[in-house]
XYZ file of C-alpha atoms in Angstrom:
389
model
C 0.000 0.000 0.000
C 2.494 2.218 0.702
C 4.928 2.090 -2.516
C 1.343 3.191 -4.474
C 0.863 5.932 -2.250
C 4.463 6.909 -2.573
C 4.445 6.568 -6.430
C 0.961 7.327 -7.380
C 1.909 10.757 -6.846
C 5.021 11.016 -9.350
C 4.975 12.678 -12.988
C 6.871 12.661 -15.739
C 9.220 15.836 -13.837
C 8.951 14.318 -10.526
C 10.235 10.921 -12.348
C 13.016 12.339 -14.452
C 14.371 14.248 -10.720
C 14.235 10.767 -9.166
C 15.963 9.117 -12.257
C 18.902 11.986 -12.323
C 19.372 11.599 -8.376
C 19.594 7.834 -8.355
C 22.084 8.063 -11.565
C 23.965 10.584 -9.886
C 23.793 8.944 -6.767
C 25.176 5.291 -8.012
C 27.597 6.910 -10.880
C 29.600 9.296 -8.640
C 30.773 6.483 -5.937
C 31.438 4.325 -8.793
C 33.535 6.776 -10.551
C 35.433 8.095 -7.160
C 36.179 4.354 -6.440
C 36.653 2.459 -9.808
C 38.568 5.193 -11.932
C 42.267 5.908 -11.506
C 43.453 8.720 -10.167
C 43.863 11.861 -12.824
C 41.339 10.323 -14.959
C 39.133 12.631 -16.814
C 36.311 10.768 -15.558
C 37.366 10.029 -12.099
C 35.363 12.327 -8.967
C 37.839 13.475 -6.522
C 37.011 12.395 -2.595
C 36.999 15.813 -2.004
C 34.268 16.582 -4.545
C 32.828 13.344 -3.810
C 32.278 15.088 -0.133
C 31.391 18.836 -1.087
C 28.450 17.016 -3.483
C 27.295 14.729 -0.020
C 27.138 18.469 1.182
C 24.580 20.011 -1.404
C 22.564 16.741 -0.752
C 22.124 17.117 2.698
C 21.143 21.148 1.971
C 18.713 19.823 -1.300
C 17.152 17.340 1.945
C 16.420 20.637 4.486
C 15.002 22.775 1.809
C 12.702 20.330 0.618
C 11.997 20.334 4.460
C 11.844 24.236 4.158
C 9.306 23.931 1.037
C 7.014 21.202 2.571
C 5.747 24.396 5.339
C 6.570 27.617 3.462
C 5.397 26.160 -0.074
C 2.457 24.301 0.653
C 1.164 25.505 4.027
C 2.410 29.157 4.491
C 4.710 28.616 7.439
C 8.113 30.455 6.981
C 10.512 29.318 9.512
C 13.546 30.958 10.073
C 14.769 28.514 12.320
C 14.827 25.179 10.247
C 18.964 25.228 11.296
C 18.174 24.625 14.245
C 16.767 21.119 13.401
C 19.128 20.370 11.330
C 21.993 21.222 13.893
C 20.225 19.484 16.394
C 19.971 16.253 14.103
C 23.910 16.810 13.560
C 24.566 16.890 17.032
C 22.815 13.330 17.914
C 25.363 12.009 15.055
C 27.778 13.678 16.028
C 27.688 12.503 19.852
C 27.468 9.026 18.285
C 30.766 9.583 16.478
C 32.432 10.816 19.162
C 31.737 7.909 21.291
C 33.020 5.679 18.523
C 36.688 7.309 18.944
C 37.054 5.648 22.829
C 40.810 5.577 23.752
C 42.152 6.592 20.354
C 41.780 10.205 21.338
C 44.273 12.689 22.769
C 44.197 11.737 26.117
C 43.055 8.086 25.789
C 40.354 8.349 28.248
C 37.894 5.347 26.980
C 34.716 6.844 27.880
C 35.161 10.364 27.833
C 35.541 12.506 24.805
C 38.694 14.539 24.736
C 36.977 18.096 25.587
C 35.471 16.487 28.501
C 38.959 15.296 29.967
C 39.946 18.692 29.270
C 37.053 20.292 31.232
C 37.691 17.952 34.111
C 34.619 15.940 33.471
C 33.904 13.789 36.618
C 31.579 11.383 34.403
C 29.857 11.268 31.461
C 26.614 13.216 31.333
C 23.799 10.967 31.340
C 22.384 12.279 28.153
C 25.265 11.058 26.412
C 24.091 7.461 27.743
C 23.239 5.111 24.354
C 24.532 7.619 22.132
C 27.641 4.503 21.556
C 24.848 2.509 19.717
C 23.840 3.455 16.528
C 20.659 2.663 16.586
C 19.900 4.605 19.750
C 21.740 7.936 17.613
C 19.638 7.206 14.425
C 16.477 7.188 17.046
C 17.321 10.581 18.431
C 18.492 11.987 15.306
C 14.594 11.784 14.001
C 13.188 12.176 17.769
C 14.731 15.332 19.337
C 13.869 17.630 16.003
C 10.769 16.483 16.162
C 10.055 16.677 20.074
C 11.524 20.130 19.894
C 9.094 20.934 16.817
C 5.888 19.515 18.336
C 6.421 21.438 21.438
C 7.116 24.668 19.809
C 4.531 23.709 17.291
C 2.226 23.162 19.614
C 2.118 26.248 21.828
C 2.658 28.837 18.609
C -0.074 27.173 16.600
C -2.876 26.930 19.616
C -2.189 30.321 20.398
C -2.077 30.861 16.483
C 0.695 32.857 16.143
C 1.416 33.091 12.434
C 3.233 34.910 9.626
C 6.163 37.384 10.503
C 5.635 36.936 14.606
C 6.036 33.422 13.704
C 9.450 33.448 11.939
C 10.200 35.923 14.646
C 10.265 33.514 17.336
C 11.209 30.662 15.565
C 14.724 32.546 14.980
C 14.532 33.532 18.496
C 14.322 29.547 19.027
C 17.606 28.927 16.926
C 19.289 31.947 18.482
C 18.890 30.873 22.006
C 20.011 27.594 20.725
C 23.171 28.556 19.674
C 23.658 30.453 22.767
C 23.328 27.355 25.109
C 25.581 25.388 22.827
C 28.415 27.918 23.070
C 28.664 27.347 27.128
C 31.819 24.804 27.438
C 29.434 23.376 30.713
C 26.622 22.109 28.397
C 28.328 19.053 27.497
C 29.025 19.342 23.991
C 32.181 21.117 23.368
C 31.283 24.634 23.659
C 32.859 26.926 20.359
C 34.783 24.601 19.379
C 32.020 21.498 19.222
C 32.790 17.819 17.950
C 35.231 16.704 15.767
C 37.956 14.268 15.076
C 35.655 11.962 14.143
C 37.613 7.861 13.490
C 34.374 5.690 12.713
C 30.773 4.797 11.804
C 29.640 1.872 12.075
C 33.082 0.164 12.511
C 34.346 1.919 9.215
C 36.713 4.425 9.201
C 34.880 8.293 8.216
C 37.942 9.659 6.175
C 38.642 6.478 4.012
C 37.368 7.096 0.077
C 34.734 3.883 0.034
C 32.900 5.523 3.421
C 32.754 8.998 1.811
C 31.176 7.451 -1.482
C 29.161 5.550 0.427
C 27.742 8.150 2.811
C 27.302 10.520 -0.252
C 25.317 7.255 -1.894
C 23.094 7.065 1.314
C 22.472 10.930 1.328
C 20.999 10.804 -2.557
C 19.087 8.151 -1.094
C 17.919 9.636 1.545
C 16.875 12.854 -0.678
C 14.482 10.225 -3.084
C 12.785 8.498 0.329
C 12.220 12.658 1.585
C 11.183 13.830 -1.870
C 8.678 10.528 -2.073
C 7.202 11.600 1.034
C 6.806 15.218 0.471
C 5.122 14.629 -2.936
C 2.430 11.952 -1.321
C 1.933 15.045 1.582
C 1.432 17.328 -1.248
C -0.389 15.202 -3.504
C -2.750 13.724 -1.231
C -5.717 15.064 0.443
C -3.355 16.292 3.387
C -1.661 18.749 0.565
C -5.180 20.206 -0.851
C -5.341 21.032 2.797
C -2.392 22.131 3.412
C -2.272 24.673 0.308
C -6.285 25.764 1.826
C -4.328 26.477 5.065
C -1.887 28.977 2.723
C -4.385 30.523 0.643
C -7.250 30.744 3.273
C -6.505 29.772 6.984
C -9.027 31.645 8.629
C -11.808 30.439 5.294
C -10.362 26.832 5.993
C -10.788 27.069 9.943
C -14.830 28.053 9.333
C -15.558 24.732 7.389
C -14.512 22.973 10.316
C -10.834 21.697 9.666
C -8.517 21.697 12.677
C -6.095 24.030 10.966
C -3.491 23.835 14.097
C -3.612 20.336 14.088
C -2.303 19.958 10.122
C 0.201 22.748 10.875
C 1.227 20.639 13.551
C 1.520 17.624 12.139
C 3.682 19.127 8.530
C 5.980 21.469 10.903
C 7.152 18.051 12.878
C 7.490 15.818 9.818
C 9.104 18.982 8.405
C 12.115 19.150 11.278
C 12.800 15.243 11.121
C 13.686 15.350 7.624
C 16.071 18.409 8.523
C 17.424 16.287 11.240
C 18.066 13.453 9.186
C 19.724 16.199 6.925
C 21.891 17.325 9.445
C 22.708 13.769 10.696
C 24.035 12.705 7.193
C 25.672 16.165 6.989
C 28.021 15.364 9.697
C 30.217 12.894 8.972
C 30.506 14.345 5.320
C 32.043 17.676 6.711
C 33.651 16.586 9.911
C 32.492 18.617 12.187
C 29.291 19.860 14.296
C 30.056 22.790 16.217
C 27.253 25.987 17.601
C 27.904 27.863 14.206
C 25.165 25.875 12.291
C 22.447 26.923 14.910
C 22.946 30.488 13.683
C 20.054 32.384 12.527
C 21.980 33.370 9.248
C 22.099 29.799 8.214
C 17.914 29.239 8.312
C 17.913 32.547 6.841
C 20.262 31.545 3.512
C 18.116 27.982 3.486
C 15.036 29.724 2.775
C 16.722 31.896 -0.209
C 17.659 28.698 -1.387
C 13.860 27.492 -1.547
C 13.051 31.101 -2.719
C 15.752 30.944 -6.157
C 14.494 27.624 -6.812
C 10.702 28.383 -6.796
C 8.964 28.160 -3.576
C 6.229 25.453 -3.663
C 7.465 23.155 -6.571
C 9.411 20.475 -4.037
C 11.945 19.953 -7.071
C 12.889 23.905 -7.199
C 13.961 23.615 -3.868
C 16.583 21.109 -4.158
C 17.265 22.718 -7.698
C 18.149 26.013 -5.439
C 19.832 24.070 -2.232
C 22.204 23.390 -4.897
C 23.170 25.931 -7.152
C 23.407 28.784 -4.379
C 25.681 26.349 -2.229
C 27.868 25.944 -5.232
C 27.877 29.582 -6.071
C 28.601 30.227 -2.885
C 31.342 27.389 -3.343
C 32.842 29.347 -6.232
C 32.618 32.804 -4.848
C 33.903 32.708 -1.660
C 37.486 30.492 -2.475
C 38.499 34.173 -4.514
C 38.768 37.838 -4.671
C 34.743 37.899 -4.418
C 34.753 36.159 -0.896
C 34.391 39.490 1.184
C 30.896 40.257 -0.751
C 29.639 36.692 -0.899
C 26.840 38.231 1.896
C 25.764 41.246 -0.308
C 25.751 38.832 -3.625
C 23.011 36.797 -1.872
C 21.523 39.624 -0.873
C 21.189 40.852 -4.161
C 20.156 37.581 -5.651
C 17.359 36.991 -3.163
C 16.108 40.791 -4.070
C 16.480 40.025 -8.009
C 14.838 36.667 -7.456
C 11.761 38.219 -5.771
C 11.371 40.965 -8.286
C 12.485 39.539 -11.814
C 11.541 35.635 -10.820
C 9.145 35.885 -7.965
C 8.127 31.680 -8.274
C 12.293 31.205 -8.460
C 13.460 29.457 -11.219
C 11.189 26.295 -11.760
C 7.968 27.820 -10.593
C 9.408 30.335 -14.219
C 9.510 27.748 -15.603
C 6.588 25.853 -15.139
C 4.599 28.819 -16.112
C 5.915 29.169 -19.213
C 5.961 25.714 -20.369
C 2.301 24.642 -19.063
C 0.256 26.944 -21.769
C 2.566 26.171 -24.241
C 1.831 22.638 -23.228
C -1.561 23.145 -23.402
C -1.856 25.303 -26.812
C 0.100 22.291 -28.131
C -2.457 19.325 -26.921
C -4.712 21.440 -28.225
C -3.254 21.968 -31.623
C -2.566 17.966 -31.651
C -6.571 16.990 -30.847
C -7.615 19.567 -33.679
C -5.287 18.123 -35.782
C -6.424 14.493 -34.974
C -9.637 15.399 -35.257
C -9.346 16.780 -38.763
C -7.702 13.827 -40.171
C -10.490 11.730 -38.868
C -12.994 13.959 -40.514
C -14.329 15.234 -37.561
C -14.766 19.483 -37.816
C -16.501 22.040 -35.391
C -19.758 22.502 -36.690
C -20.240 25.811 -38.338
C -22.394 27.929 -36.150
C -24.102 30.216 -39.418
C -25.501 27.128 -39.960
């Protein structure tokens, strides 16, 4: 029942996005690991990692799109479920290291030895099973989302208060991780990861294979968005955009939809975050800050807000911009170039790039299935009847 639900809700664009992901995602690894070195063909480990990056961004702005896009809800604090996801990984990495660290100690990580740590905190209990990380990698996003969810949407807080407070959220976040006695490395956060899952995190065939899992990871959350979206749940959801307060008179329990789409929303930016870890290294408070939930939603914005595949589309070509921009003489402005692309997006390309696109191609679409039947339709004889008659 479920793989119809999931692809009932495909077409042909949604299909050919699935089809480039999967080929990307199987051909890369393949080329990183099979091709010699200097080959023309061959993907560096390093690119091999900085793609695994745009993946996990392309996975929290389709997490981004699924509220803004189809229900109305902008967050501005979407990092902070993603850092939050990164953190539970990251704690589970960091447990994997044991007595291979700088000061040996086989149950504390080095900043706690360095701290003076008497014991290990007892949240940090099960985080050396990886089960137990994956389980709070989905689970403490999405307690943190219901909760907040919960009290903004009874008391029905909405548009610009709401994105307010929800960078409020991320900014006292990213205070409390900053304080060395919080228990997970202050500024300077986790790093020096060795392992996952028994497999060491800097060897080439872990990189290809993380960067493998991430693409896959991006189909399973683009499959689920598009059955929210598609489904009876979306026509709501997009009613809740247009017309809350309409949609609240003919009885729906608007709160309770918001609700349920803002929590599904931060697990999948957990999940981001989680796979986004071991790709880059390191977790630290910076990713809590309210600039980086501020940049995702440009990303949703220059891709076309509301079009699931725009968002990725945008995750990735402002993060490689941004790639290509700041590693030269540009890197100073990099802040005032978004800036100015977010501004020219809204008033040249106000749906972002697909949503263009999509309204430019759907008459033309249309004028030419049209053209086709009358054409059909003449060659069979058929012809409008002449109204002087």
């Amino acid at each position: 029942m479920m793989p119809h639900v999931l692809t009932r809700s495909l077409d042909r664009s949604a299909t050919v996005f699935l089809i480039v992901v999967a080929a990307v995602g199987v051909l890369i690894p393949l080329s990183n690991l099979l091709l010699p070195a200097g080959s023309l063909l061959q993907v560096p480990t390093y690119l091999v990692a900085l793609f695994g990056k745009y993946t996990c961004y392309a996975i929290l702005a389709l997490a981004i799109d699924l509220i803004w896009g189809y229900c109305g809800i902008l967050s501005l604090g979407h990092g902070a479920f993603f850092a939050l996801g990164g953190y539970a990984m990251g704690m589970y990495l960091m447990r994997q290291i044991g007595s291979r660290g700088v000061y040996g100690n086989p149950v504390l990580p080095d900043f706690m030895v360095f701290l003076n740590y008497p014991k290990l905190p007892w949240y940090w209990n099960g985080f050396d099973m990886f089960w137990f990380a994956a389980l709070m990698v989905v689970l403490v996003p999405g307690l943190l989302a219901f909760c907040f969810g919960w009290l903004a949407f009874r008391s029905r807080v909405t548009g610009v208060y709401l994105s307010i407070i929800t960078q409020a959220m991320t900014y006292a976040l990213l205070l409390g991780f900053f304080r060395n006695d919080f228990g997970f490395g202050g500024n300077n956060g986790l790093t020096d990861f060795k392992d996952i899952l028994g497999f060491n995190v800097q060897a080439d065939g872990t990189r290809a294979a993380l960067f493998a899992l991430s693409c896959v990871a991006l189909i399973i959350g683009f499959l689920i968005c598009r059955a929210v979206v598609t489904s009876k749940l979306g026509k709501v959801l997009i009613a809740i955009r247009d017309a809350e307060s309409r949609t609240r008179f003919l009885g729906y329990r608007v709160e309770s939809y918001k609700l349920f789409v803002f929590t599904l929303s931060a697990c999948m930016a957990g999940v981001a975050g989680a796979l986004y870890v071991p790709q880059v290294g390191i977790i630290n408070p910076s990713e809590f800050a309210p600039g980086n939930s501020i940049e995702a939603v440009i990303w949703v914005a220059v891709g076309g807000r509301g079009t699931l595949i725009g968002a990725a589309l945008g995750a990735v070509v402002v993060n490689y911009a941004k790639t290509y921009f700041t590693s030269g003489p540009l890197a100073p402005y990099w802040l005032f170039m978004l800036g100015a692309l977010f501004i020219l997006v809204t008033l040249l390309l106000p749906r972002g790039i697909v949503g263009t696109f999509n309204s430019w191609w759907d008459p033309w679409k249309a004028q030419r299935i049209t053209a086709s039947a009358a054409s059909a339709a003449r060659e069979d004889g058929v012809s409008e009847p002449d109204m002087a008659e």
